JSON list of C-alpha atoms in Angstrom, two decimals:
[
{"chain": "A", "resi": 105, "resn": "UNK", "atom": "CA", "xyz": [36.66, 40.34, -39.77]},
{"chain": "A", "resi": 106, "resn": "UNK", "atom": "CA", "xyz": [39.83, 39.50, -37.66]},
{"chain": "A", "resi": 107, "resn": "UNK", "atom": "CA", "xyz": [42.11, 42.21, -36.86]},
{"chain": "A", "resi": 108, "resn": "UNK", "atom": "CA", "xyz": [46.11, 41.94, -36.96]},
{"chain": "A", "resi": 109, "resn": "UNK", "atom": "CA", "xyz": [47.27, 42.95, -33.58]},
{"chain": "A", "resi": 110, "resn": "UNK", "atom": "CA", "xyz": [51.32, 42.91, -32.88]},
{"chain": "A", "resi": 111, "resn": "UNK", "atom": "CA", "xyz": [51.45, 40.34, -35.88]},
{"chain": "A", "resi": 112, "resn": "UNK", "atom": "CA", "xyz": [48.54, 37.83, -33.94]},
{"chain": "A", "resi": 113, "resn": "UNK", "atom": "CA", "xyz": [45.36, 37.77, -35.04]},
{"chain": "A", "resi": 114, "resn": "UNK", "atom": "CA", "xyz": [42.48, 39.09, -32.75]},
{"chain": "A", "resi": 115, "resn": "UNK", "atom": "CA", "xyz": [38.76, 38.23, -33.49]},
{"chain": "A", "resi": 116, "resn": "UNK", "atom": "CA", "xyz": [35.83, 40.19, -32.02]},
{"chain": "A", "resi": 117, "resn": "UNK", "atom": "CA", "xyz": [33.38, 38.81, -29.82]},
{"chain": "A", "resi": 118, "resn": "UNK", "atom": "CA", "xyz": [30.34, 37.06, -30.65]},
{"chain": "A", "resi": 119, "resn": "UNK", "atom": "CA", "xyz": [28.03, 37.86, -27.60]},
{"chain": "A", "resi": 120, "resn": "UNK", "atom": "CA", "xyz": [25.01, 35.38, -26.62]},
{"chain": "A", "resi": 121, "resn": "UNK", "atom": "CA", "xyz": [22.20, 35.17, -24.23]},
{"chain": "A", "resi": 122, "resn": "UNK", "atom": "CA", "xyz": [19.82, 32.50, -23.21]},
{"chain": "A", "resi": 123, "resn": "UNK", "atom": "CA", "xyz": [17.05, 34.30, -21.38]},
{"chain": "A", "resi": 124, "resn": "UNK", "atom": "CA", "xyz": [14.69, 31.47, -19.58]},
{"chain": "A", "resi": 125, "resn": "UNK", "atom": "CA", "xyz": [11.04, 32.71, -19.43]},
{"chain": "A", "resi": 126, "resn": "UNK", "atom": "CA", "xyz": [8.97, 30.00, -18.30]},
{"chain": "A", "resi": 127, "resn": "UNK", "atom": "CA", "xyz": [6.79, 27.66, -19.99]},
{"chain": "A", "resi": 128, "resn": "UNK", "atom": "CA", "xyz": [9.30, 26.20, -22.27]},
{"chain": "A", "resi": 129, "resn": "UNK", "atom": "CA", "xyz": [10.29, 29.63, -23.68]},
{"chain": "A", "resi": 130, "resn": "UNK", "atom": "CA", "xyz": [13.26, 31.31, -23.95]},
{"chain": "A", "resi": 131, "resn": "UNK", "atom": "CA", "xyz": [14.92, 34.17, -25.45]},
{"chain": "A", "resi": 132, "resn": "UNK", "atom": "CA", "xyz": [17.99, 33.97, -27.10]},
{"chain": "A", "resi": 133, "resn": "UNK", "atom": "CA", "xyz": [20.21, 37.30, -28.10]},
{"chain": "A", "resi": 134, "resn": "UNK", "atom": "CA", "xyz": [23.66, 37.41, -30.13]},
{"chain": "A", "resi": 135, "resn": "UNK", "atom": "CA", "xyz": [25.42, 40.28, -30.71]},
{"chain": "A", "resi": 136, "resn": "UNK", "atom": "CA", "xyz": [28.87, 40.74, -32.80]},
{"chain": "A", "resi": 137, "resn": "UNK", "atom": "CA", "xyz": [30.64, 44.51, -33.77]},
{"chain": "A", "resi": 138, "resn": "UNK", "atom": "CA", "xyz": [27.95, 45.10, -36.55]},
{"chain": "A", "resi": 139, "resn": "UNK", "atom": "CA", "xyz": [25.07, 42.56, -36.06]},
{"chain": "A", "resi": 140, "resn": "UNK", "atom": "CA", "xyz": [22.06, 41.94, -33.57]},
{"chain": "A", "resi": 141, "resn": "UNK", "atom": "CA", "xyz": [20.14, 39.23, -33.08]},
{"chain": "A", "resi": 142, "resn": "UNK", "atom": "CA", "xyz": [17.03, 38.55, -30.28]},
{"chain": "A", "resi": 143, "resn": "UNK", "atom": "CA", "xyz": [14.79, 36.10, -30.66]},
{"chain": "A", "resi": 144, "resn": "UNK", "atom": "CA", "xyz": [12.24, 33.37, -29.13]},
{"chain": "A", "resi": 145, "resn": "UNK", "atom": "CA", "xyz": [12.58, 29.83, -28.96]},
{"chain": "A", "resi": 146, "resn": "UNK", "atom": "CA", "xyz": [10.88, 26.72, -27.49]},
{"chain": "A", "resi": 147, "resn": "UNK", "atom": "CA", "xyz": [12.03, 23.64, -25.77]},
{"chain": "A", "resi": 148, "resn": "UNK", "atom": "CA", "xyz": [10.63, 21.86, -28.70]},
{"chain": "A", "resi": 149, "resn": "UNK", "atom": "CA", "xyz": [13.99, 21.04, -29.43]},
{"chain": "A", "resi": 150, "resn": "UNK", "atom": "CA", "xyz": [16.93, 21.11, -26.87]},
{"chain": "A", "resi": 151, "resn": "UNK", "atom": "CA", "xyz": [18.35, 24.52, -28.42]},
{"chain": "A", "resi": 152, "resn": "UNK", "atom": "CA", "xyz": [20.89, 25.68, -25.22]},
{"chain": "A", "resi": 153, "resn": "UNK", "atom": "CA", "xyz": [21.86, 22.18, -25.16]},
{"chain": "A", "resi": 154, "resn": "UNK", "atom": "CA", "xyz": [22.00, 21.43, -28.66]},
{"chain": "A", "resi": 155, "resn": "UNK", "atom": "CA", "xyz": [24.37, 24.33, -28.54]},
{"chain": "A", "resi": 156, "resn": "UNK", "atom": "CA", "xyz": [26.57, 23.70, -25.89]},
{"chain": "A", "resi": 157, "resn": "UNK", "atom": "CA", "xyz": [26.99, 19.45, -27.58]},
{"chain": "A", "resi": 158, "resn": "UNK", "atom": "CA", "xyz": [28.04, 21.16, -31.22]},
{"chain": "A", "resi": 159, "resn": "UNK", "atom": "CA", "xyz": [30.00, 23.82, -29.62]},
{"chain": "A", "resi": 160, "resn": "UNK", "atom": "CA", "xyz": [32.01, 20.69, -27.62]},
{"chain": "A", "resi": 161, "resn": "UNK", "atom": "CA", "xyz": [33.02, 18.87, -30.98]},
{"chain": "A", "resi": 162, "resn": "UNK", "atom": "CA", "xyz": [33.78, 21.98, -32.92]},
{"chain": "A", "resi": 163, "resn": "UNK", "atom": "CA", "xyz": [36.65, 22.42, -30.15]},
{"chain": "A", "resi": 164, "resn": "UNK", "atom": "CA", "xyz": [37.63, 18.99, -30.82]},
{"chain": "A", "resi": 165, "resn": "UNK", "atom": "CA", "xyz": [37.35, 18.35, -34.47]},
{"chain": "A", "resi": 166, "resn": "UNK", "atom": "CA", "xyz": [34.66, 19.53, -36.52]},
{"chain": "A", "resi": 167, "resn": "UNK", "atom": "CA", "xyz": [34.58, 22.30, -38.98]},
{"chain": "A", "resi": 168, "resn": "UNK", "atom": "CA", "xyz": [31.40, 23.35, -39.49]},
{"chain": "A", "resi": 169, "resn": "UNK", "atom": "CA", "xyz": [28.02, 22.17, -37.69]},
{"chain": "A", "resi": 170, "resn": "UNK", "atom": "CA", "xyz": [24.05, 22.51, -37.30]},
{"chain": "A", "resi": 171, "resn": "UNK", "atom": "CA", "xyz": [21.21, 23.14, -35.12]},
{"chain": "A", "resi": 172, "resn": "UNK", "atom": "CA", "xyz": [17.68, 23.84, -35.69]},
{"chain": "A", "resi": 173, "resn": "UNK", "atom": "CA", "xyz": [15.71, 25.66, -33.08]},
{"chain": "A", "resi": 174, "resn": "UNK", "atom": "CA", "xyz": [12.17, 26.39, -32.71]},
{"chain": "A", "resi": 175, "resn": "UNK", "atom": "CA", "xyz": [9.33, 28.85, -32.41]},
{"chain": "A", "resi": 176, "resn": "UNK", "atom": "CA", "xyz": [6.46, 27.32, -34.33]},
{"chain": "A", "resi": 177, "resn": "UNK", "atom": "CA", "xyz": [5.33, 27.70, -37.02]},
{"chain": "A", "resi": 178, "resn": "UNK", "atom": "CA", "xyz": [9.07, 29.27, -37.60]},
{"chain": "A", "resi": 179, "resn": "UNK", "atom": "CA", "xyz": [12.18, 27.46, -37.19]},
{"chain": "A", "resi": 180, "resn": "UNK", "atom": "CA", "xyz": [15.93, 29.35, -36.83]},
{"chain": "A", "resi": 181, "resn": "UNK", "atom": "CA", "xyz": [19.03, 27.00, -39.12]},
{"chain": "A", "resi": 182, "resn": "UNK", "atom": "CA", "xyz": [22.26, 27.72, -37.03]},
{"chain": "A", "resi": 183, "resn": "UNK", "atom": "CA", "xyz": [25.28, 27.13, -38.88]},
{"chain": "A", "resi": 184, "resn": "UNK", "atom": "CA", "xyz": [28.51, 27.71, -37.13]},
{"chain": "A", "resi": 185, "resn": "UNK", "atom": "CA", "xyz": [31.55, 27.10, -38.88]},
{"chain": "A", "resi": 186, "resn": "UNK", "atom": "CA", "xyz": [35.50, 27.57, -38.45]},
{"chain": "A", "resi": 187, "resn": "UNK", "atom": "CA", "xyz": [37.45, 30.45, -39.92]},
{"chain": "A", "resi": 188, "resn": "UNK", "atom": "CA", "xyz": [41.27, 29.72, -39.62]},
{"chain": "A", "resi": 189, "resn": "UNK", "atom": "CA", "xyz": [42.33, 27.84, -36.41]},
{"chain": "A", "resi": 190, "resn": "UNK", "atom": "CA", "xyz": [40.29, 29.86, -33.80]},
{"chain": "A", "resi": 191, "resn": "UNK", "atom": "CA", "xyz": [37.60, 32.05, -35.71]},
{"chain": "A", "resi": 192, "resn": "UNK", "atom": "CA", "xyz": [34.06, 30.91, -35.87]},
{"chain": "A", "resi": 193, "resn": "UNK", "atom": "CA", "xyz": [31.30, 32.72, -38.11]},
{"chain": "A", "resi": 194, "resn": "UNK", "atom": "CA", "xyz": [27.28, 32.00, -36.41]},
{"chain": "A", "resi": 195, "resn": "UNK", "atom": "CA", "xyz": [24.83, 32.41, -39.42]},
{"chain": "A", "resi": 196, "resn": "UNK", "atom": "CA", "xyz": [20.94, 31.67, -38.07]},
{"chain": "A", "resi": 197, "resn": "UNK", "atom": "CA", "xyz": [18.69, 31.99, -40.70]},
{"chain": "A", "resi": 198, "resn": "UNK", "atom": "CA", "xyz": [14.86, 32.22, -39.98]},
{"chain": "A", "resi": 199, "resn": "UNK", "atom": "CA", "xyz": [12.46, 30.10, -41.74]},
{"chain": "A", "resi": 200, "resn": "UNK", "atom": "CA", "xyz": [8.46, 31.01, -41.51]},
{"chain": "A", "resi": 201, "resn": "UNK", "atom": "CA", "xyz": [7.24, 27.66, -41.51]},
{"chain": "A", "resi": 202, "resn": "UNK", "atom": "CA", "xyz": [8.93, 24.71, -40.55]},
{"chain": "A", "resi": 203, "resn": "UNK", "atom": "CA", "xyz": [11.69, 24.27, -43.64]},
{"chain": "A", "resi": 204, "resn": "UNK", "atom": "CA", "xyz": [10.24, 20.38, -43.89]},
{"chain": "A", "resi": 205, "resn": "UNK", "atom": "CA", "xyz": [6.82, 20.99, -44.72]},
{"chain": "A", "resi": 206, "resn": "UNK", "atom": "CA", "xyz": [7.65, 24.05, -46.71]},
{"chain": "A", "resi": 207, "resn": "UNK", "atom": "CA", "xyz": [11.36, 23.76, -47.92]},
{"chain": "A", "resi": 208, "resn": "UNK", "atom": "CA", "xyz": [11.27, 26.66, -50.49]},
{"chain": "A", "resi": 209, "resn": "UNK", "atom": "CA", "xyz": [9.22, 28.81, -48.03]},
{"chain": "A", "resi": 210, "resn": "UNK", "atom": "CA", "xyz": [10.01, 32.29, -46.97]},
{"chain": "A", "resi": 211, "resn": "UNK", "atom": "CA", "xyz": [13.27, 32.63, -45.24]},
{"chain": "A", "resi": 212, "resn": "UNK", "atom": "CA", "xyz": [15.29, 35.37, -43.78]},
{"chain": "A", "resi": 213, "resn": "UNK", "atom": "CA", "xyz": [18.52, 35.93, -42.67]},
{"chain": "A", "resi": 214, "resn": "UNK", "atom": "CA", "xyz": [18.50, 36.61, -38.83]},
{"chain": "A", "resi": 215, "resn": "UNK", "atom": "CA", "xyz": [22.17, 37.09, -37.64]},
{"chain": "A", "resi": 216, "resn": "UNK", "atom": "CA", "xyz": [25.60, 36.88, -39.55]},
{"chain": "A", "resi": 217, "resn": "UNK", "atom": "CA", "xyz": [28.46, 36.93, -36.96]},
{"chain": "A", "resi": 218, "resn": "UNK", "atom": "CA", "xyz": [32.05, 36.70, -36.78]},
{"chain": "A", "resi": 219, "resn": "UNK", "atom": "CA", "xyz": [34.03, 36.00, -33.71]},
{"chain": "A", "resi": 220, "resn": "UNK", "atom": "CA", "xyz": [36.66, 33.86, -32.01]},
{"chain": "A", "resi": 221, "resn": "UNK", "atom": "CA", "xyz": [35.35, 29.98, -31.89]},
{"chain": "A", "resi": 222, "resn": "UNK", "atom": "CA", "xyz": [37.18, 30.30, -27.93]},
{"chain": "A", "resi": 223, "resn": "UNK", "atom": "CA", "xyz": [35.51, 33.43, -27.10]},
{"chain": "A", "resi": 224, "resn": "UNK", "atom": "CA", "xyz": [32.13, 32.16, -28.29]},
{"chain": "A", "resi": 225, "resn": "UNK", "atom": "CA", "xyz": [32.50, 28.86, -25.88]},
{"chain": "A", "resi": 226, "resn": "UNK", "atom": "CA", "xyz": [32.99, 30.99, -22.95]},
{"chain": "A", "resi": 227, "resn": "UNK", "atom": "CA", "xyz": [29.95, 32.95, -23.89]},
{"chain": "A", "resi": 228, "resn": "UNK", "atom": "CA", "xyz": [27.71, 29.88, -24.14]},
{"chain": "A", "resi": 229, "resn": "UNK", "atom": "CA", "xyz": [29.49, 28.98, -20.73]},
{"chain": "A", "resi": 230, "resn": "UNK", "atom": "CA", "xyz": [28.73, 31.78, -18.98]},
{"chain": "A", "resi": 231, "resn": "UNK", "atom": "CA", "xyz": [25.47, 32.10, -20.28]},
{"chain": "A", "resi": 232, "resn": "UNK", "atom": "CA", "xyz": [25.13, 28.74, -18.57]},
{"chain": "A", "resi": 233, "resn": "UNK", "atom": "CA", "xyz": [26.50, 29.52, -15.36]},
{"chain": "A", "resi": 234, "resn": "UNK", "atom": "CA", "xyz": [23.98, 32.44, -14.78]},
{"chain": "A", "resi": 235, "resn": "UNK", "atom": "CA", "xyz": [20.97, 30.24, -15.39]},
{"chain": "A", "resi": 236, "resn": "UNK", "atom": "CA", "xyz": [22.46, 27.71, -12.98]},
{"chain": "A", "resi": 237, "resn": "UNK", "atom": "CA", "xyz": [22.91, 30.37, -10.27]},
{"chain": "A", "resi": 238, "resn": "UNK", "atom": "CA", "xyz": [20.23, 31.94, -10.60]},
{"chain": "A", "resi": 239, "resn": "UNK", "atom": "CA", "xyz": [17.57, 29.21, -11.57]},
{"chain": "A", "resi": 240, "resn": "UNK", "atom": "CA", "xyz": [19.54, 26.23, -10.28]},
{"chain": "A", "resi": 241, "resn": "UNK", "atom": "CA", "xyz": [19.32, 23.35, -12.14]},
{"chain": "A", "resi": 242, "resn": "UNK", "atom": "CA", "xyz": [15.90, 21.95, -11.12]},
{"chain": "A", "resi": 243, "resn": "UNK", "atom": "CA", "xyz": [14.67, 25.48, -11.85]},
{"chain": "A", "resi": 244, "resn": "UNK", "atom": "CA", "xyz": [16.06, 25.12, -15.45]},
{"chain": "A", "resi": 245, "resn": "UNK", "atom": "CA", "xyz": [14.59, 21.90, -15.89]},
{"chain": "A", "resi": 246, "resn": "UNK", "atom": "CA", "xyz": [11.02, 23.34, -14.56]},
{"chain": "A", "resi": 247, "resn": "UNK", "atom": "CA", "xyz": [10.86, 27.08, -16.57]},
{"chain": "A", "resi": 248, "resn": "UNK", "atom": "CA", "xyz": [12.33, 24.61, -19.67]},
{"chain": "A", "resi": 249, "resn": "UNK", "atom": "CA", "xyz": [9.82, 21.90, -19.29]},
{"chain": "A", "resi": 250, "resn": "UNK", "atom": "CA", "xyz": [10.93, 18.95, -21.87]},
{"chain": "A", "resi": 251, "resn": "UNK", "atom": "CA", "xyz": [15.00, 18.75, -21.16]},
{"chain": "A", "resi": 252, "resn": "UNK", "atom": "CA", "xyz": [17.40, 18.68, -18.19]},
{"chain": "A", "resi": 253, "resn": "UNK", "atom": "CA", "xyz": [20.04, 20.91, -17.82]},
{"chain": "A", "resi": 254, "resn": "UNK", "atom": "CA", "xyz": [22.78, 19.95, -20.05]},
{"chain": "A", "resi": 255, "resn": "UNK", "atom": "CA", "xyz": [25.47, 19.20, -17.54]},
{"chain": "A", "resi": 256, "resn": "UNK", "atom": "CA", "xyz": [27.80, 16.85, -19.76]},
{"chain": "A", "resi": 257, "resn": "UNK", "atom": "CA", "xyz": [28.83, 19.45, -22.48]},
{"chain": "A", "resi": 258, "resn": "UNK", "atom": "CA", "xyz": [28.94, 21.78, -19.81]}
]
């Protein structure tokens, strides 16, 4: 929930990790003033870059946007959508088996956070920057296996 500050509005912070730990794993944490979030994914999809791309058109123009992410048999739904001009809600929403082979399957809600959509992109960002200093980009592509480091939206 945004807070009135001095008559602007100020949103919390969304917080997010991207942990790499080799063999096309990685863990992925988000953290907002009353929700947590950590959990595995694979690089059987592209999910920092995925990220990063809708995170780059939601700054430009779109309101609302999608990613799936992996950790089979499971898949995680991101949907991250606008609030106002500058406030972003991240809702990932667990689903046991992938939701295409099982569309009315279990499901459960993972994370439901509320932050600023600016704050958020500089989270991803930094996120970013600490793989690439630590890992370097060759080492991202080689503990991440299937994708390169996603150097346009970044």
């Amino acid at each position: 929930m945004p807070e009135f500050v001095g008559g602007a509005t100020r949103h919390f912070m969304i917080e997010f990790s991207f942990e790499l730990c080799g063999g096309g794993l990685a863990e992925v944490g988000l953290t907002d003033e009353v929700s947590t979030a950590t959990f595995t994914v694979t690089n059987d999809t592209d999910a920092l870059g995925d990220l990063a791309r809708v995170l780059v058109h939601m700054l430009h123009y779109a309101e609302a946007s999608e990613i799936v992410t992996l950790d089979p048999p499971a898949e995680y739904h991101w949907r991250l959508e606008r609030r106002g001009h500058d406030g972003l809600s991240v809702e990932v929403v667990r689903h046991e088996k992938l939701a295409d082979l099982d569309p009315g399957g279990p499901q459960r809600l993972v994370f439901d956070g509320r932050g600023g959509l600016i704050e958020f992109v500089r989270e991803v960002v930094d996120a970013m920057t600490e793989i690439s200093r630590t890992h370097g980009l060759s080492g991202y592509e080689s503990l991440w296996e299937s994708h390169e480091f996603p150097r346009k939206p970044y």
